[in-house]
């Protein structure tokens, strides 16, 4: 794996079937040309990810969704208009040309238009390279299966360097602004259903279209199992319980004091900051000498919902 700075060089490598670590505003991704079955297959090998886990295809704009998906409901178009480019992924009926290697054998395809300028430069260069404006980059988070997602190039390289080939590339983007993954919406039914909480909040979505209260029939494997796991034991706790704990690494909002015996790793001031530092704090805690990581989940709505979701899975 080689670190480069030129988005066109990365697009050229992707078009020739190589992989690239790429920055997005949510977390770093491991990308491949979405039309290249062999290259996408190599993502699964590098991540040690089960083959039936579908991947998100990243495209440059809403106008290209129809190259990948069929039957796009009106509310999905409204959500796309409101939140793309940005941390929103829409699960839609796939077109017949979309292969099982992208969808894990399901009849749906997950599409996102990312906002990170560096990622967008790579998409634009890939569209030129392939002479296809609808060109897509298939990219899961750039971590080994089950691990914490990377929010910096260094963390992505640390995760995947040993599993990438000599001609694969890595491109930096000065870190991920949001720090937790995109919100995934099942947009195959008459009303939208949240499959994964993320960068676009439920409250944001509700201003555009009312969410369904039904269970989704869509399978989103990565959201079921325990995930986002640090290497050390993670214990979720409250401010009052903390005082009765034996001590360890601590991640909590700034207004929560650090009891004696704790090694404070992060003190975010609000939910946005909590999301921004969460994954790097878990990595830092893993590297500390503490045997146990304590985290006090944030309360309330907004990004706090996504943070609680990730912490719950990480502690499973
Ligand atoms: O923010 C993000 O979404 C990041 C950046 C790189 O874009 N990507 C990401 O990808 O988090 P990944 O593969 O780590 O998580 C995607 C989740 C998985 O849980 C997968 O099961 C679900 O999306 N998914 C993908 N395609 C799907 C589909 N067709 N139907 C249902 N779930 C799908
Ligand atoms: Mg992931």
Short mmCIF file of C-alpha atoms in Angstrom, two decimals, residues 80-294:
data_model
loop_
_atom_site.label_atom_id
_atom_site.label_comp_id
_atom_site.label_asym_id
_atom_site.label_seq_id
_atom_site.Cartn_x
_atom_site.Cartn_y
_atom_site.Cartn_z
CA UNK A 80 -31.72 12.92 -1.20
CA UNK A 81 -32.44 16.54 -2.10
CA UNK A 82 -32.32 17.55 1.55
CA UNK A 83 -29.26 15.60 2.75
CA UNK A 84 -27.01 14.79 -0.22
CA UNK A 85 -24.12 15.25 -0.44
CA UNK A 86 -23.91 14.05 3.14
CA UNK A 87 -24.10 11.25 5.74
CA UNK A 88 -27.27 9.56 4.43
CA UNK A 89 -27.47 6.13 2.77
CA UNK A 90 -30.63 5.04 0.95
CA UNK A 91 -31.44 1.35 0.51
CA UNK A 92 -33.40 1.01 -2.75
CA UNK A 93 -34.59 -1.74 -5.12
CA UNK A 94 -31.61 -2.67 -7.29
CA UNK A 95 -31.52 -2.67 -11.07
CA UNK A 96 -30.88 -6.11 -12.63
CA UNK A 97 -27.36 -4.99 -13.67
CA UNK A 98 -26.34 -4.55 -10.00
CA UNK A 99 -24.48 -7.71 -9.08
CA UNK A 100 -24.84 -9.92 -6.01
CA UNK A 101 -21.22 -9.09 -5.18
CA UNK A 102 -22.42 -5.59 -4.13
CA UNK A 103 -25.69 -6.54 -2.44
CA UNK A 104 -24.70 -9.72 -0.63
CA UNK A 105 -27.36 -11.48 -2.72
CA UNK A 106 -30.18 -9.13 -1.65
CA UNK A 107 -32.52 -7.37 -4.08
CA UNK A 108 -31.59 -3.96 -2.71
CA UNK A 109 -28.67 -1.60 -3.22
CA UNK A 110 -27.37 0.95 -0.70
CA UNK A 111 -26.45 4.32 -2.26
CA UNK A 112 -24.76 7.36 -0.76
CA UNK A 113 -23.54 10.69 -2.17
CA UNK A 114 -20.65 11.63 0.13
CA UNK A 115 -19.76 15.20 0.92
CA UNK A 116 -16.00 15.04 1.60
CA UNK A 117 -14.28 17.16 -1.10
CA UNK A 118 -11.37 14.73 -1.55
CA UNK A 119 -13.72 11.77 -2.05
CA UNK A 120 -15.73 13.85 -4.52
CA UNK A 121 -12.56 14.65 -6.48
CA UNK A 122 -11.84 10.93 -6.77
CA UNK A 123 -15.41 10.27 -7.95
CA UNK A 124 -15.15 13.03 -10.58
CA UNK A 125 -11.81 11.68 -11.84
CA UNK A 126 -13.17 8.11 -11.91
CA UNK A 127 -16.19 9.27 -13.96
CA UNK A 128 -13.75 10.73 -16.52
CA UNK A 129 -11.49 7.69 -16.43
CA UNK A 130 -14.42 5.32 -17.10
CA UNK A 131 -16.32 7.77 -19.29
CA UNK A 132 -19.36 7.19 -17.08
CA UNK A 133 -20.83 10.03 -15.00
CA UNK A 134 -22.70 7.48 -12.86
CA UNK A 135 -19.45 5.68 -11.87
CA UNK A 136 -19.59 4.42 -8.30
CA UNK A 137 -17.12 3.54 -5.56
CA UNK A 138 -18.07 0.59 -3.38
CA UNK A 139 -16.72 1.33 0.09
CA UNK A 140 -17.32 -0.10 3.53
CA UNK A 141 -15.58 1.46 6.53
CA UNK A 142 -11.79 0.91 6.38
CA UNK A 143 -11.52 -1.39 9.39
CA UNK A 144 -11.14 -5.14 9.86
CA UNK A 145 -14.54 -6.80 10.35
CA UNK A 146 -16.06 -6.04 13.77
CA UNK A 147 -13.44 -3.45 14.72
CA UNK A 148 -13.83 0.26 15.43
CA UNK A 149 -14.16 2.40 12.25
CA UNK A 150 -11.23 4.71 11.40
CA UNK A 151 -11.69 8.48 11.46
CA UNK A 152 -8.13 9.32 10.36
CA UNK A 153 -5.78 8.02 7.69
CA UNK A 154 -3.37 6.76 10.36
CA UNK A 155 -6.13 4.64 11.95
CA UNK A 156 -7.21 3.22 8.58
CA UNK A 157 -3.62 2.33 7.69
CA UNK A 158 -3.12 0.74 11.10
CA UNK A 159 -6.22 -1.45 10.47
CA UNK A 160 -5.55 -2.55 6.89
CA UNK A 161 -1.89 -2.08 5.93
CA UNK A 162 -1.08 -5.77 6.47
CA UNK A 163 -3.98 -6.88 4.27
CA UNK A 164 -3.56 -4.61 1.23
CA UNK A 165 -1.41 -5.20 -1.87
CA UNK A 166 1.59 -3.20 -3.05
CA UNK A 167 -0.39 -1.32 -5.73
CA UNK A 168 -3.29 -0.36 -3.47
CA UNK A 169 -3.34 3.31 -2.46
CA UNK A 170 -4.28 5.53 0.47
CA UNK A 171 -5.42 9.16 0.23
CA UNK A 172 -5.74 11.50 3.19
CA UNK A 173 -8.49 14.02 3.85
CA UNK A 174 -7.49 15.59 7.17
CA UNK A 175 -9.79 13.38 9.23
CA UNK A 176 -13.54 12.73 9.26
CA UNK A 177 -15.61 15.73 10.33
CA UNK A 178 -18.60 13.79 11.73
CA UNK A 179 -16.92 10.68 13.16
CA UNK A 180 -19.78 8.15 13.07
CA UNK A 181 -21.13 6.37 9.99
CA UNK A 182 -23.98 7.49 7.74
CA UNK A 183 -27.63 7.05 8.62
CA UNK A 184 -29.05 4.13 6.65
CA UNK A 185 -32.69 4.36 5.52
CA UNK A 186 -34.74 1.50 4.12
CA UNK A 187 -36.43 3.29 1.22
CA UNK A 188 -38.14 0.22 -0.28
CA UNK A 189 -41.49 0.54 1.54
CA UNK A 190 -44.20 3.22 1.47
CA UNK A 191 -42.56 5.04 4.39
CA UNK A 192 -38.86 5.25 5.35
CA UNK A 193 -37.40 3.13 8.16
CA UNK A 194 -34.08 3.84 9.92
CA UNK A 195 -31.79 0.79 9.70
CA UNK A 196 -28.77 2.49 11.30
CA UNK A 197 -28.67 5.79 13.19
CA UNK A 198 -25.90 8.09 11.98
CA UNK A 199 -24.82 11.50 10.79
CA UNK A 200 -28.32 12.63 9.71
CA UNK A 201 -30.52 12.53 12.81
CA UNK A 202 -34.06 11.13 13.11
CA UNK A 203 -35.21 14.68 13.91
CA UNK A 204 -33.62 15.95 10.68
CA UNK A 205 -35.40 13.24 8.68
CA UNK A 206 -38.71 13.95 10.37
CA UNK A 207 -38.67 17.50 9.03
CA UNK A 208 -38.79 16.06 5.47
CA UNK A 209 -40.91 12.90 5.82
CA UNK A 210 -42.49 10.95 8.70
CA UNK A 211 -40.66 7.77 9.60
CA UNK A 212 -42.49 4.45 9.62
CA UNK A 213 -42.98 2.68 12.95
CA UNK A 214 -42.84 -0.73 11.25
CA UNK A 215 -39.98 -3.19 11.44
CA UNK A 216 -37.95 -3.27 8.22
CA UNK A 217 -37.93 -6.42 6.09
CA UNK A 218 -34.53 -5.43 4.77
CA UNK A 219 -31.55 -7.31 6.21
CA UNK A 220 -28.66 -5.02 7.20
CA UNK A 221 -26.17 -7.58 8.56
CA UNK A 222 -23.62 -5.12 9.94
CA UNK A 223 -26.25 -3.57 12.17
CA UNK A 224 -27.26 -6.81 13.90
CA UNK A 225 -24.11 -8.33 15.36
CA UNK A 226 -21.80 -6.85 17.93
CA UNK A 227 -19.67 -4.33 16.10
CA UNK A 228 -17.36 -1.36 16.55
CA UNK A 229 -15.56 -3.34 19.25
CA UNK A 230 -12.42 -2.08 21.01
CA UNK A 231 -9.93 -4.74 22.14
CA UNK A 232 -10.40 -4.00 25.84
CA UNK A 233 -13.59 -4.58 27.81
CA UNK A 234 -16.00 -1.65 27.41
CA UNK A 235 -18.45 -0.97 30.25
CA UNK A 236 -21.33 1.47 29.80
CA UNK A 237 -22.13 3.32 33.00
CA UNK A 238 -23.75 6.43 34.50
CA UNK A 239 -22.26 9.36 36.36
CA UNK A 240 -23.49 8.03 39.75
CA UNK A 241 -22.41 4.39 39.16
CA UNK A 242 -18.99 5.60 38.10
CA UNK A 243 -18.04 6.45 41.69
CA UNK A 244 -18.52 2.79 42.70
CA UNK A 245 -16.36 1.48 39.84
CA UNK A 246 -12.79 0.32 40.26
CA UNK A 247 -11.31 2.68 37.71
CA UNK A 248 -9.99 2.51 34.18
CA UNK A 249 -10.06 4.60 31.03
CA UNK A 250 -12.98 7.05 30.91
CA UNK A 251 -14.99 8.59 28.06
CA UNK A 252 -17.74 10.99 29.20
CA UNK A 253 -19.20 14.44 28.62
CA UNK A 254 -17.19 17.35 29.94
CA UNK A 255 -19.59 18.14 32.83
CA UNK A 256 -18.95 14.70 34.36
CA UNK A 257 -16.02 14.80 36.77
CA UNK A 258 -13.19 12.28 36.65
CA UNK A 259 -13.32 10.17 39.85
CA UNK A 260 -10.03 9.12 41.51
CA UNK A 261 -8.44 6.14 39.76
CA UNK A 262 -9.73 7.01 36.27
CA UNK A 263 -7.67 7.92 33.23
CA UNK A 264 -9.76 10.46 31.33
CA UNK A 265 -9.52 9.83 27.58
CA UNK A 266 -12.17 12.21 26.22
CA UNK A 267 -14.35 15.07 27.52
CA UNK A 268 -16.61 16.19 24.66
CA UNK A 269 -18.78 19.26 25.27
CA UNK A 270 -21.78 18.13 23.22
CA UNK A 271 -23.08 15.24 21.10
CA UNK A 272 -21.40 16.47 17.90
CA UNK A 273 -18.01 16.52 19.63
CA UNK A 274 -18.72 13.14 21.25
CA UNK A 275 -19.32 11.62 17.79
CA UNK A 276 -16.22 13.31 16.42
CA UNK A 277 -13.89 11.87 19.09
CA UNK A 278 -15.62 8.55 19.93
CA UNK A 279 -13.69 6.14 17.69
CA UNK A 280 -10.28 7.73 18.22
CA UNK A 281 -10.95 7.71 21.99
CA UNK A 282 -11.73 3.96 21.88
CA UNK A 283 -8.47 3.38 19.99
CA UNK A 284 -6.51 5.50 22.46
CA UNK A 285 -8.07 3.64 25.39
CA UNK A 286 -7.06 0.34 23.74
CA UNK A 287 -3.45 1.54 23.70
CA UNK A 288 -3.48 2.73 27.32
CA UNK A 289 -2.48 0.50 30.22
CA UNK A 290 -6.07 0.38 31.54
CA UNK A 291 -7.79 -3.04 31.52
CA UNK A 292 -11.32 -1.64 31.30
CA UNK A 293 -12.83 1.27 29.34
CA UNK A 294 -15.79 3.05 30.96
#
